[in-house]
PDB file of C-alpha atoms in Angstrom:
ATOM      1  CA  MET A   1      22.863 -24.907   0.859  1.00 58.00           C
ATOM      2  CA  SER A   2      24.007 -28.383   1.771  1.00 46.00           C
ATOM      3  CA  SER A   3      22.179 -31.094  -0.107  1.00 43.00           C
ATOM      4  CA  SER A   4      21.130 -34.671   0.240  1.00 44.00           C
ATOM      5  CA  ARG A   5      22.862 -37.106  -2.069  1.00 48.00           C
ATOM      6  CA  LEU A   6      19.440 -38.558  -2.796  1.00 49.00           C
ATOM      7  CA  GLY A   7      17.876 -35.246  -3.790  1.00 72.00           C
ATOM      8  CA  PRO A   8      18.001 -33.423  -7.136  1.00 85.00           C
ATOM      9  CA  ARG A   9      21.236 -31.630  -7.975  1.00 96.00           C
ATOM     10  CA  LEU A  10      19.728 -28.204  -8.479  1.00 98.00           C
ATOM     11  CA  ALA A  11      21.025 -25.182 -10.358  1.00 98.00           C
ATOM     12  CA  ALA A  12      19.467 -21.907 -11.478  1.00 98.00           C
ATOM     13  CA  CYS A  13      19.702 -19.354 -14.262  1.00 98.00           C
ATOM     14  CA  LEU A  14      18.739 -15.715 -13.717  1.00 97.00           C
ATOM     15  CA  LEU A  15      18.005 -15.043 -17.376  1.00 97.00           C
ATOM     16  CA  ASN A  16      18.180 -11.338 -18.311  1.00 96.00           C
ATOM     17  CA  ILE A  17      16.209 -10.328 -21.406  1.00 97.00           C
ATOM     18  CA  SER A  18      15.846  -6.895 -22.981  1.00 96.00           C
ATOM     19  CA  GLU A  19      12.075  -6.617 -22.732  1.00 96.00           C
ATOM     20  CA  ALA A  20       9.737  -5.683 -19.878  1.00 95.00           C
ATOM     21  CA  ARG A  21       7.097  -3.388 -21.330  1.00 95.00           C
ATOM     22  CA  ASN A  22       5.330  -6.141 -23.239  1.00 96.00           C
ATOM     23  CA  LYS A  23       4.143  -8.586 -20.571  1.00 96.00           C
ATOM     24  CA  GLU A  24       2.975 -11.136 -23.150  1.00 97.00           C
ATOM     25  CA  ILE A  25       6.460 -11.427 -24.679  1.00 97.00           C
ATOM     26  CA  VAL A  26       8.102 -11.858 -21.277  1.00 97.00           C
ATOM     27  CA  GLU A  27       5.659 -14.581 -20.257  1.00 97.00           C
ATOM     28  CA  ARG A  28       6.077 -16.379 -23.585  1.00 98.00           C
ATOM     29  CA  VAL A  29       9.821 -16.523 -22.928  1.00 98.00           C
ATOM     30  CA  ALA A  30       9.175 -17.862 -19.424  1.00 98.00           C
ATOM     31  CA  LYS A  31       6.766 -20.512 -20.690  1.00 98.00           C
ATOM     32  CA  ALA A  32       9.291 -21.655 -23.302  1.00 98.00           C
ATOM     33  CA  ALA A  33      11.545 -22.739 -20.419  1.00 98.00           C
ATOM     34  CA  VAL A  34       8.924 -25.134 -19.051  1.00 98.00           C
ATOM     35  CA  TYR A  35       6.784 -26.169 -22.062  1.00 97.00           C
ATOM     36  CA  ASP A  36       7.617 -27.357 -25.563  1.00 93.00           C
ATOM     37  CA  LYS A  37       6.051 -25.926 -28.724  1.00 89.00           C
ATOM     38  CA  GLN A  38       3.135 -28.337 -28.443  1.00 89.00           C
ATOM     39  CA  GLY A  39       2.433 -27.379 -24.826  1.00 90.00           C
ATOM     40  CA  GLY A  40       4.006 -30.503 -23.354  1.00 91.00           C
ATOM     41  CA  ARG A  41       5.772 -30.117 -20.033  1.00 91.00           C
ATOM     42  CA  HIS A  42       9.568 -29.974 -19.725  1.00 92.00           C
ATOM     43  CA  GLU A  43       9.885 -32.274 -16.723  1.00 92.00           C
ATOM     44  CA  GLN A  44      11.628 -31.065 -13.558  1.00 95.00           C
ATOM     45  CA  THR A  45      11.844 -27.433 -14.638  1.00 97.00           C
ATOM     46  CA  THR A  46      10.227 -24.363 -13.110  1.00 98.00           C
ATOM     47  CA  VAL A  47      10.278 -20.591 -13.467  1.00 98.00           C
ATOM     48  CA  LEU A  48      10.320 -19.281  -9.916  1.00 97.00           C
ATOM     49  CA  ASN A  49      10.106 -15.555 -10.546  1.00 95.00           C
ATOM     50  CA  ILE A  50       9.753 -12.856 -13.180  1.00 95.00           C
ATOM     51  CA  PHE A  51      11.021  -9.383 -12.366  1.00 93.00           C
ATOM     52  CA  ARG A  52      10.031  -6.748 -14.934  1.00 93.00           C
ATOM     53  CA  ASP A  53      11.238  -3.154 -14.883  1.00 91.00           C
ATOM     54  CA  PHE A  54       9.516  -0.690 -17.212  1.00 91.00           C
ATOM     55  CA  ASP A  55      12.169   2.071 -17.122  1.00 89.00           C
ATOM     56  CA  TYR A  56      14.995  -0.409 -17.680  1.00 90.00           C
ATOM     57  CA  ASN A  57      12.924  -2.362 -20.229  1.00 94.00           C
ATOM     58  CA  ARG A  58      14.618  -5.419 -18.795  1.00 94.00           C
ATOM     59  CA  SER A  59      13.281  -8.583 -17.165  1.00 95.00           C
ATOM     60  CA  VAL A  60      14.976 -11.216 -15.021  1.00 95.00           C
ATOM     61  CA  LEU A  61      13.548 -14.738 -15.124  1.00 97.00           C
ATOM     62  CA  THR A  62      14.612 -17.193 -12.413  1.00 97.00           C
ATOM     63  CA  ILE A  63      14.694 -20.664 -13.996  1.00 98.00           C
ATOM     64  CA  ALA A  64      15.525 -23.668 -11.787  1.00 98.00           C
ATOM     65  CA  ALA A  65      16.016 -27.365 -12.495  1.00 98.00           C
ATOM     66  CA  PRO A  66      18.419 -30.209 -11.853  1.00 98.00           C
ATOM     67  CA  ILE A  67      21.679 -29.273 -13.546  1.00 98.00           C
ATOM     68  CA  GLU A  68      21.148 -32.046 -16.100  1.00 97.00           C
ATOM     69  CA  LYS A  69      17.845 -30.423 -17.187  1.00 97.00           C
ATOM     70  CA  LEU A  70      18.642 -26.744 -16.780  1.00 98.00           C
ATOM     71  CA  GLY A  71      20.560 -26.203 -20.017  1.00 98.00           C
ATOM     72  CA  GLY A  72      17.699 -27.392 -22.188  1.00 97.00           C
ATOM     73  CA  ALA A  73      15.160 -25.219 -20.374  1.00 98.00           C
ATOM     74  CA  VAL A  74      17.361 -22.135 -20.631  1.00 98.00           C
ATOM     75  CA  MET A  75      18.133 -22.860 -24.269  1.00 98.00           C
ATOM     76  CA  SER A  76      14.428 -22.981 -25.146  1.00 98.00           C
ATOM     77  CA  ALA A  77      13.800 -19.671 -23.380  1.00 98.00           C
ATOM     78  CA  CYS A  78      16.733 -18.022 -25.177  1.00 98.00           C
ATOM     79  CA  VAL A  79      15.528 -19.164 -28.596  1.00 98.00           C
ATOM     80  CA  GLU A  80      12.044 -17.813 -27.868  1.00 98.00           C
ATOM     81  CA  ALA A  81      13.460 -14.492 -26.679  1.00 98.00           C
ATOM     82  CA  CYS A  82      15.531 -14.113 -29.835  1.00 98.00           C
ATOM     83  CA  ASP A  83      12.431 -14.784 -31.913  1.00 97.00           C
ATOM     84  CA  LEU A  84      10.361 -12.150 -30.113  1.00 98.00           C
ATOM     85  CA  ILE A  85      12.788  -9.331 -29.174  1.00 97.00           C
ATOM     86  CA  ASP A  86      14.350  -7.024 -31.764  1.00 95.00           C
ATOM     87  CA  MET A  87      17.222  -4.935 -30.405  1.00 92.00           C
ATOM     88  CA  GLU A  88      16.765  -2.390 -33.209  1.00 90.00           C
ATOM     89  CA  LYS A  89      13.466  -1.416 -31.540  1.00 90.00           C
ATOM     90  CA  HIS A  90      14.716  -1.548 -27.949  1.00 87.00           C
ATOM     91  CA  SER A  91      14.922   1.449 -25.629  1.00 85.00           C
ATOM     92  CA  GLY A  92      15.649   1.568 -21.903  1.00 80.00           C
ATOM     93  CA  VAL A  93      17.955   3.229 -19.392  1.00 79.00           C
ATOM     94  CA  HIS A  94      19.706   0.020 -18.278  1.00 82.00           C
ATOM     95  CA  PRO A  95      22.874  -0.867 -20.236  1.00 78.00           C
ATOM     96  CA  CYS A  96      22.461  -3.885 -22.479  1.00 84.00           C
ATOM     97  CA  LEU A  97      23.914  -5.368 -25.634  1.00 87.00           C
ATOM     98  CA  GLY A  98      21.623  -8.264 -26.484  1.00 93.00           C
ATOM     99  CA  ALA A  99      18.000  -9.338 -26.850  1.00 96.00           C
ATOM    100  CA  VAL A 100      19.094 -12.102 -24.503  1.00 97.00           C
ATOM    101  CA  ASP A 101      21.542  -9.976 -22.558  1.00 95.00           C
ATOM    102  CA  LEU A 102      22.809 -12.290 -19.836  1.00 97.00           C
ATOM    103  CA  VAL A 103      22.657 -16.042 -19.148  1.00 98.00           C
ATOM    104  CA  PRO A 104      24.331 -16.830 -15.794  1.00 98.00           C
ATOM    105  CA  ILE A 105      24.246 -20.392 -14.432  1.00 98.00           C
ATOM    106  CA  TYR A 106      24.528 -20.845 -10.636  1.00 98.00           C
ATOM    107  CA  PRO A 107      24.779 -23.996  -8.492  1.00 98.00           C
ATOM    108  CA  LEU A 108      22.081 -24.290  -5.815  1.00 97.00           C
ATOM    109  CA  CYS A 109      23.268 -27.493  -4.121  1.00 96.00           C
ATOM    110  CA  GLU A 110      26.614 -28.321  -2.594  1.00 95.00           C
ATOM    111  CA  ASN A 111      27.113 -31.287  -4.896  1.00 96.00           C
ATOM    112  CA  VAL A 112      26.790 -29.207  -8.072  1.00 97.00           C
ATOM    113  CA  GLY A 113      30.184 -27.803  -9.026  1.00 97.00           C
ATOM    114  CA  LEU A 114      31.093 -24.568 -10.731  1.00 98.00           C
ATOM    115  CA  GLY A 115      32.928 -26.454 -13.455  1.00 97.00           C
ATOM    116  CA  GLU A 116      29.776 -28.428 -14.240  1.00 98.00           C
ATOM    117  CA  CYS A 117      27.785 -25.191 -14.417  1.00 98.00           C
ATOM    118  CA  GLY A 118      30.456 -23.822 -16.738  1.00 98.00           C
ATOM    119  CA  LEU A 119      30.030 -26.781 -19.087  1.00 98.00           C
ATOM    120  CA  THR A 120      26.252 -26.295 -19.070  1.00 98.00           C
ATOM    121  CA  ALA A 121      26.752 -22.622 -19.920  1.00 98.00           C
ATOM    122  CA  GLN A 122      29.071 -23.543 -22.793  1.00 98.00           C
ATOM    123  CA  ASP A 123      26.437 -25.957 -24.132  1.00 98.00           C
ATOM    124  CA  VAL A 124      23.808 -23.192 -23.995  1.00 98.00           C
ATOM    125  CA  ALA A 125      26.145 -20.770 -25.792  1.00 98.00           C
ATOM    126  CA  LYS A 126      26.928 -23.258 -28.555  1.00 98.00           C
ATOM    127  CA  GLY A 127      23.286 -24.277 -28.890  1.00 97.00           C
ATOM    128  CA  LEU A 128      22.073 -20.691 -29.151  1.00 98.00           C
ATOM    129  CA  THR A 129      24.491 -19.762 -31.921  1.00 97.00           C
ATOM    130  CA  GLN A 130      23.596 -22.954 -33.800  1.00 97.00           C
ATOM    131  CA  GLN A 131      19.807 -22.749 -33.396  1.00 97.00           C
ATOM    132  CA  VAL A 132      19.547 -19.010 -33.993  1.00 97.00           C
ATOM    133  CA  PRO A 133      21.916 -18.066 -36.849  1.00 96.00           C
ATOM    134  CA  GLY A 134      23.168 -14.524 -36.435  1.00 95.00           C
ATOM    135  CA  THR A 135      23.426 -14.621 -32.645  1.00 97.00           C
ATOM    136  CA  SER A 136      26.708 -13.794 -30.906  1.00 96.00           C
ATOM    137  CA  VAL A 137      28.053 -14.834 -27.501  1.00 97.00           C
ATOM    138  CA  PHE A 138      30.784 -13.869 -25.072  1.00 96.00           C
ATOM    139  CA  LEU A 139      31.711 -16.217 -22.234  1.00 98.00           C
ATOM    140  CA  PHE A 140      32.553 -15.390 -18.627  1.00 97.00           C
ATOM    141  CA  GLY A 141      33.365 -17.026 -15.315  1.00 98.00           C
ATOM    142  CA  PHE A 142      33.605 -20.815 -15.269  1.00 98.00           C
ATOM    143  CA  ALA A 143      32.478 -20.978 -18.902  1.00 98.00           C
ATOM    144  CA  ASP A 144      35.620 -19.059 -19.885  1.00 97.00           C
ATOM    145  CA  PRO A 145      38.610 -21.364 -19.252  1.00 96.00           C
ATOM    146  CA  PRO A 146      41.499 -21.011 -18.927  1.00 96.00           C
ATOM    147  CA  ARG A 147      41.218 -17.285 -18.128  1.00 96.00           C
ATOM    148  CA  TYR A 148      37.940 -17.457 -16.151  1.00 96.00           C
ATOM    149  CA  ARG A 149      37.342 -13.742 -16.624  1.00 96.00           C
ATOM    150  CA  SER A 150      34.574 -12.308 -14.468  1.00 94.00           C
ATOM    151  CA  LEU A 151      31.415 -10.796 -15.908  1.00 94.00           C
ATOM    152  CA  VAL A 152      32.592  -7.310 -14.951  1.00 90.00           C
ATOM    153  CA  GLU A 153      35.931  -7.865 -16.721  1.00 92.00           C
ATOM    154  CA  ARG A 154      34.192  -9.049 -19.883  1.00 92.00           C
ATOM    155  CA  ARG A 155      31.688  -6.199 -19.828  1.00 88.00           C
ATOM    156  CA  LYS A 156      34.479  -3.639 -19.533  1.00 86.00           C
ATOM    157  CA  GLU A 157      36.394  -5.276 -22.376  1.00 86.00           C
ATOM    158  CA  LEU A 158      33.324  -5.249 -24.605  1.00 85.00           C
ATOM    159  CA  GLY A 159      32.084  -1.758 -23.762  1.00 78.00           C
ATOM    160  CA  TRP A 160      28.825  -2.990 -22.200  1.00 70.00           C
ATOM    161  CA  PHE A 161      28.682   0.061 -19.936  1.00 67.00           C
ATOM    162  CA  LYS A 162      28.947   2.521 -22.846  1.00 68.00           C
ATOM    163  CA  GLN A 163      25.973   4.071 -24.582  1.00 63.00           C
ATOM    164  CA  ASN A 164      25.591   3.575 -28.342  1.00 59.00           C
ATOM    165  CA  GLN A 165      28.277   0.909 -28.465  1.00 64.00           C
ATOM    166  CA  ASP A 166      29.572   0.141 -31.977  1.00 68.00           C
ATOM    167  CA  LEU A 167      28.989  -3.613 -32.156  1.00 70.00           C
ATOM    168  CA  ARG A 168      31.192  -3.903 -35.250  1.00 70.00           C
ATOM    169  CA  ARG A 169      34.234  -3.415 -33.016  1.00 76.00           C
ATOM    170  CA  VAL A 170      33.292  -6.213 -30.613  1.00 80.00           C
ATOM    171  CA  GLN A 171      35.167  -9.530 -30.637  1.00 85.00           C
ATOM    172  CA  THR A 172      32.853 -12.434 -29.823  1.00 92.00           C
ATOM    173  CA  ASP A 173      33.703 -15.899 -28.517  1.00 95.00           C
ATOM    174  CA  LEU A 174      31.037 -17.823 -30.425  1.00 97.00           C
ATOM    175  CA  GLY A 175      28.686 -17.204 -33.303  1.00 95.00           C
ATOM    176  CA  ALA A 176      28.439 -14.486 -35.908  1.00 92.00           C
ATOM    177  CA  PRO A 177      29.638 -10.891 -35.570  1.00 91.00           C
ATOM    178  CA  PRO A 178      27.048  -9.034 -33.451  1.00 91.00           C
ATOM    179  CA  SER A 179      23.986  -7.940 -35.403  1.00 91.00           C
ATOM    180  CA  HIS A 180      21.593  -5.081 -34.739  1.00 90.00           C
ATOM    181  CA  ARG A 181      18.756  -7.622 -34.547  1.00 93.00           C
ATOM    182  CA  TYR A 182      20.087  -9.878 -31.763  1.00 95.00           C
ATOM    183  CA  GLY A 183      23.006  -7.924 -30.322  1.00 92.00           C
ATOM    184  CA  LEU A 184      25.450  -9.762 -28.062  1.00 94.00           C
ATOM    185  CA  THR A 185      24.687 -12.285 -25.311  1.00 96.00           C
ATOM    186  CA  GLY A 186      26.813 -13.009 -22.234  1.00 96.00           C
ATOM    187  CA  VAL A 187      26.783 -16.648 -21.102  1.00 98.00           C
ATOM    188  CA  GLY A 188      28.668 -17.951 -18.088  1.00 98.00           C
ATOM    189  CA  ALA A 189      28.730 -19.543 -14.652  1.00 98.00           C
ATOM    190  CA  SER A 190      29.708 -18.419 -11.181  1.00 98.00           C
ATOM    191  CA  PRO A 191      28.643 -18.652  -7.552  1.00 97.00           C
ATOM    192  CA  TYR A 192      25.189 -17.137  -7.048  1.00 97.00           C
ATOM    193  CA  VAL A 193      24.782 -13.404  -7.701  1.00 96.00           C
ATOM    194  CA  MET A 194      21.880 -11.522  -6.123  1.00 94.00           C
ATOM    195  CA  ASN A 195      20.445  -8.254  -7.412  1.00 92.00           C
ATOM    196  CA  CYS A 196      19.676  -5.676  -4.739  1.00 93.00           C
ATOM    197  CA  ASN A 197      18.447  -2.209  -5.747  1.00 95.00           C
ATOM    198  CA  VAL A 198      18.233   0.790  -3.405  1.00 97.00           C
ATOM    199  CA  THR A 199      16.370   3.921  -4.531  1.00 97.00           C
ATOM    200  CA  ILE A 200      17.570   7.324  -3.318  1.00 97.00           C
ATOM    201  CA  ALA A 201      15.443  10.479  -3.296  1.00 97.00           C
ATOM    202  CA  THR A 202      17.210  12.573  -5.909  1.00 97.00           C
ATOM    203  CA  ARG A 203      17.223  13.071  -9.659  1.00 96.00           C
ATOM    204  CA  ASP A 204      20.893  14.047  -9.548  1.00 97.00           C
ATOM    205  CA  LEU A 205      22.715  11.200 -11.259  1.00 96.00           C
ATOM    206  CA  ALA A 206      26.089  12.641 -10.213  1.00 97.00           C
ATOM    207  CA  VAL A 207      25.142  12.109  -6.563  1.00 98.00           C
ATOM    208  CA  GLY A 208      24.060   8.566  -7.381  1.00 97.00           C
ATOM    209  CA  ARG A 209      27.362   7.864  -9.089  1.00 97.00           C
ATOM    210  CA  ARG A 210      29.311   9.097  -6.079  1.00 98.00           C
ATOM    211  CA  VAL A 211      27.265   6.828  -3.804  1.00 98.00           C
ATOM    212  CA  ALA A 212      27.763   3.897  -6.189  1.00 97.00           C
ATOM    213  CA  GLY A 213      31.492   4.527  -6.427  1.00 97.00           C
ATOM    214  CA  ALA A 214      31.926   4.533  -2.650  1.00 97.00           C
ATOM    215  CA  LEU A 215      29.788   1.389  -2.231  1.00 97.00           C
ATOM    216  CA  ARG A 216      31.579  -0.643  -4.915  1.00 96.00           C
ATOM    217  CA  GLY A 217      33.635  -3.538  -3.556  1.00 93.00           C
ATOM    218  CA  SER A 218      36.775  -2.407  -5.397  1.00 93.00           C
ATOM    219  CA  SER A 219      36.725   0.990  -3.635  1.00 95.00           C
ATOM    220  CA  PRO A 220      38.399   1.684  -0.278  1.00 94.00           C
ATOM    221  CA  GLY A 221      35.714   1.195   2.360  1.00 92.00           C
ATOM    222  CA  GLY A 222      33.356  -0.434  -0.159  1.00 95.00           C
ATOM    223  CA  VAL A 223      31.383  -3.615   0.461  1.00 95.00           C
ATOM    224  CA  GLN A 224      33.183  -6.739  -0.743  1.00 94.00           C
ATOM    225  CA  GLY A 225      31.461  -8.540  -3.595  1.00 94.00           C
ATOM    226  CA  VAL A 226      29.234  -5.613  -4.592  1.00 96.00           C
ATOM    227  CA  GLN A 227      29.228  -4.273  -8.159  1.00 95.00           C
ATOM    228  CA  VAL A 228      27.196  -1.073  -8.565  1.00 95.00           C
ATOM    229  CA  MET A 229      25.639   1.255 -11.120  1.00 94.00           C
ATOM    230  CA  ALA A 230      23.582   4.402 -10.546  1.00 96.00           C
ATOM    231  CA  LEU A 231      20.683   4.709 -12.979  1.00 94.00           C
ATOM    232  CA  PRO A 232      17.716   7.078 -13.401  1.00 94.00           C
ATOM    233  CA  HIS A 233      14.592   5.252 -12.303  1.00 92.00           C
ATOM    234  CA  GLU A 234      10.970   6.336 -11.847  1.00 91.00           C
ATOM    235  CA  GLY A 235      11.833   9.967 -11.159  1.00 94.00           C
ATOM    236  CA  ALA A 236      14.652   9.147  -8.731  1.00 96.00           C
ATOM    237  CA  VAL A 237      18.030   7.388  -8.856  1.00 97.00           C
ATOM    238  CA  GLU A 238      18.445   3.670  -8.266  1.00 96.00           C
ATOM    239  CA  ILE A 239      21.656   2.253  -6.851  1.00 97.00           C
ATOM    240  CA  ALA A 240      21.587  -1.052  -8.722  1.00 95.00           C
ATOM    241  CA  CYS A 241      23.802  -3.681  -7.094  1.00 96.00           C
ATOM    242  CA  ASN A 242      25.023  -7.069  -8.233  1.00 94.00           C
ATOM    243  CA  VAL A 243      25.850  -8.872  -4.990  1.00 95.00           C
ATOM    244  CA  GLU A 244      28.400 -11.603  -5.640  1.00 95.00           C
ATOM    245  CA  SER A 245      29.017 -14.629  -3.458  1.00 96.00           C
ATOM    246  CA  VAL A 246      32.696 -14.561  -2.489  1.00 94.00           C
ATOM    247  CA  GLN A 247      34.977 -17.162  -0.983  1.00 92.00           C
ATOM    248  CA  GLY A 248      35.297 -16.531   2.715  1.00 84.00           C
ATOM    249  CA  GLY A 249      33.729 -13.153   3.361  1.00 83.00           C
ATOM    250  CA  GLU A 250      32.828 -11.725   6.753  1.00 89.00           C
ATOM    251  CA  GLU A 251      31.992 -14.100   9.590  1.00 88.00           C
ATOM    252  CA  ASP A 252      28.507 -12.643  10.126  1.00 89.00           C
ATOM    253  CA  TRP A 253      27.528 -12.915   6.448  1.00 94.00           C
ATOM    254  CA  THR A 254      25.208 -15.688   5.320  1.00 91.00           C
ATOM    255  CA  SER A 255      27.253 -18.550   3.885  1.00 94.00           C
ATOM    256  CA  TYR A 256      26.807 -21.787   1.980  1.00 94.00           C
ATOM    257  CA  LEU A 257      28.975 -24.530   0.489  1.00 94.00           C
ATOM    258  CA  ILE A 258      29.875 -25.445  -3.072  1.00 96.00           C
ATOM    259  CA  GLN A 259      31.706 -28.777  -3.118  1.00 95.00           C
ATOM    260  CA  GLY A 260      33.083 -28.161   0.358  1.00 94.00           C
ATOM    261  CA  GLU A 261      34.171 -24.543  -0.281  1.00 94.00           C
ATOM    262  CA  ARG A 262      32.555 -21.786   1.811  1.00 95.00           C
ATOM    263  CA  TYR A 263      30.969 -18.861  -0.040  1.00 96.00           C
ATOM    264  CA  SER A 264      29.160 -15.936   1.529  1.00 96.00           C
ATOM    265  CA  TYR A 265      27.532 -12.662   0.557  1.00 96.00           C
ATOM    266  CA  PRO A 266      26.744  -9.339   2.234  1.00 94.00           C
ATOM    267  CA  PRO A 267      23.093  -9.138   3.319  1.00 93.00           C
ATOM    268  CA  ALA A 268      20.711  -6.729   1.615  1.00 92.00           C
ATOM    269  CA  ALA A 269      20.157  -4.941   4.933  1.00 93.00           C
ATOM    270  CA  LEU A 270      23.874  -4.106   5.106  1.00 95.00           C
ATOM    271  CA  ILE A 271      23.858  -2.728   1.572  1.00 96.00           C
ATOM    272  CA  ALA A 272      20.741  -0.653   2.251  1.00 96.00           C
ATOM    273  CA  SER A 273      22.273   0.725   5.441  1.00 96.00           C
ATOM    274  CA  ARG A 274      25.506   1.634   3.683  1.00 97.00           C
ATOM    275  CA  VAL A 275      23.632   3.353   0.821  1.00 97.00           C
ATOM    276  CA  SER A 276      21.603   5.294   3.378  1.00 97.00           C
ATOM    277  CA  GLU A 277      24.811   6.418   5.081  1.00 97.00           C
ATOM    278  CA  LEU A 278      26.518   7.419   1.833  1.00 97.00           C
ATOM    279  CA  ALA A 279      23.460   9.191   0.423  1.00 97.00           C
ATOM    280  CA  GLY A 280      22.991  11.009   3.730  1.00 97.00           C
ATOM    281  CA  GLN A 281      26.410  12.569   3.268  1.00 97.00           C
ATOM    282  CA  HIS A 282      24.872  14.395   0.285  1.00 97.00           C
ATOM    283  CA  GLY A 283      21.664  15.297   2.115  1.00 97.00           C
ATOM    284  CA  VAL A 284      19.687  12.585   0.340  1.00 98.00           C
ATOM    285  CA  ARG A 285      17.485   9.916   1.929  1.00 97.00           C
ATOM    286  CA  THR A 286      16.656   6.429   0.674  1.00 97.00           C
ATOM    287  CA  LEU A 287      13.181   5.534  -0.583  1.00 96.00           C
ATOM    288  CA  GLY A 288      13.301   1.743  -0.459  1.00 93.00           C
ATOM    289  CA  THR A 289      15.147  -1.465  -1.217  1.00 92.00           C
ATOM    290  CA  ALA A 290      14.111  -4.309  -3.519  1.00 88.00           C
ATOM    291  CA  LEU A 291      15.580  -7.758  -4.058  1.00 86.00           C
ATOM    292  CA  VAL A 292      15.305  -8.929  -7.655  1.00 83.00           C
ATOM    293  CA  GLY A 293      14.411 -12.543  -7.018  1.00 82.00           C
ATOM    294  CA  PHE A 294      15.885 -14.362  -4.052  1.00 92.00           C
ATOM    295  CA  THR A 295      18.871 -15.148  -1.900  1.00 93.00           C
ATOM    296  CA  PRO A 296      20.653 -18.416  -2.829  1.00 95.00           C
ATOM    297  CA  GLN A 297      18.996 -20.234   0.071  1.00 95.00           C
ATOM    298  CA  GLU A 298      15.535 -18.916  -0.827  1.00 95.00           C
ATOM    299  CA  CYS A 299      16.055 -19.874  -4.461  1.00 96.00           C
ATOM    300  CA  ARG A 300      16.976 -23.425  -3.563  1.00 96.00           C
ATOM    301  CA  GLY A 301      14.101 -23.819  -1.093  1.00 96.00           C
ATOM    302  CA  LEU A 302      11.520 -22.525  -3.569  1.00 96.00           C
ATOM    303  CA  ALA A 303      12.980 -24.651  -6.367  1.00 97.00           C
ATOM    304  CA  GLU A 304      12.649 -27.777  -4.236  1.00 97.00           C
ATOM    305  CA  ARG A 305       9.052 -26.874  -3.340  1.00 96.00           C
ATOM    306  CA  ALA A 306       8.041 -26.052  -6.908  1.00 96.00           C
ATOM    307  CA  LEU A 307       9.567 -29.245  -8.310  1.00 96.00           C
ATOM    308  CA  GLN A 308       8.093 -31.426  -5.574  1.00 95.00           C
ATOM    309  CA  GLN A 309       4.668 -29.941  -6.308  1.00 95.00           C
ATOM    310  CA  GLY A 310       5.176 -30.115 -10.066  1.00 95.00           C
ATOM    311  CA  VAL A 311       4.525 -26.381 -10.511  1.00 96.00           C
ATOM    312  CA  ALA A 312       5.994 -25.062 -13.762  1.00 96.00           C
ATOM    313  CA  GLU A 313       4.807 -21.446 -13.529  1.00 96.00           C
ATOM    314  CA  TYR A 314       5.719 -20.847  -9.916  1.00 96.00           C
ATOM    315  CA  TRP A 315       6.222 -17.143 -10.639  1.00 93.00           C
ATOM    316  CA  ARG A 316       2.446 -16.696 -10.587  1.00 92.00           C
ATOM    317  CA  GLN A 317       2.575 -17.308  -6.827  1.00 85.00           C
ATOM    318  CA  GLN A 318       5.313 -14.730  -6.248  1.00 68.00           C
ATOM    319  CA  ARG A 319       5.341 -11.020  -5.470  1.00 61.00           C
ATOM    320  CA  PRO A 320       8.277  -8.577  -5.629  1.00 50.00           C
ATOM    321  CA  VAL A 321      10.361  -8.641  -2.449  1.00 45.00           C
ATOM    322  CA  HIS A 322      10.733  -5.231  -0.798  1.00 38.00           C
ATOM    323  CA  MET A 323      12.562  -4.417   2.420  1.00 34.00           C
TER     324      MET A 323
END
């Protein structure tokens, strides 16, 4: 992802909101990132993709812009989401704590630094709690100096993975104590994180959890950079993977640069193959693999194309990516 000094300094946000079943709400949130209340265009911003999952009741919106413009676009989408989504009425099998559940900022060009993305994330966090009274935020990654705790660390601390979490016990970084209306929002910055989901042909969640545990990067023999959950999904079990970009990595992994530092990530085909192997040990086959959005290189290429063409709602040209 090297970049020309003359080109835009691009970054992206894979905005996670706790709504998927109402398409109109999801698209209103997406449009808020690229249009103002009067319908005027937010220049140099685009929504590249919308991934909606009915069972999870969760959507991921890929918003891209020059880093100088991204915070404002993301902020507008967050405010709209808070206006439209009520966590007291939410149901879904995917863990979540907030109407706006996750706001990660990622650099797309070599000349956009992680520290700069962290500052943008902090601005979004402060703006959200100021513009929407009653919202609550925790920070992670490069928005969380000096500790720079990872998203997984923060989620464990806050009980994100638990069902029926008592929000009154949660310590926030910004804003009000968590409310039942808005919940709690995670805002941060890191190298790009892909989402890769592999479905296995079983309803047995215990089998899925054993597969997920063996695949997880922190496990012996696991895949570096992969964080995993096993969740019931459409009558089967989905091995839902966050695929982190790590410094170094294996030589045959796809790599890119952030301010001269090499980052790489395991390819989706490797993850799918490993899930197939692990599931096969339990007599279970895989049903398919889906990327939620894009690889870092794809995201940057599509962002450049959409911005050059002036296309705000680029998601309308996209289809889910299956392997």
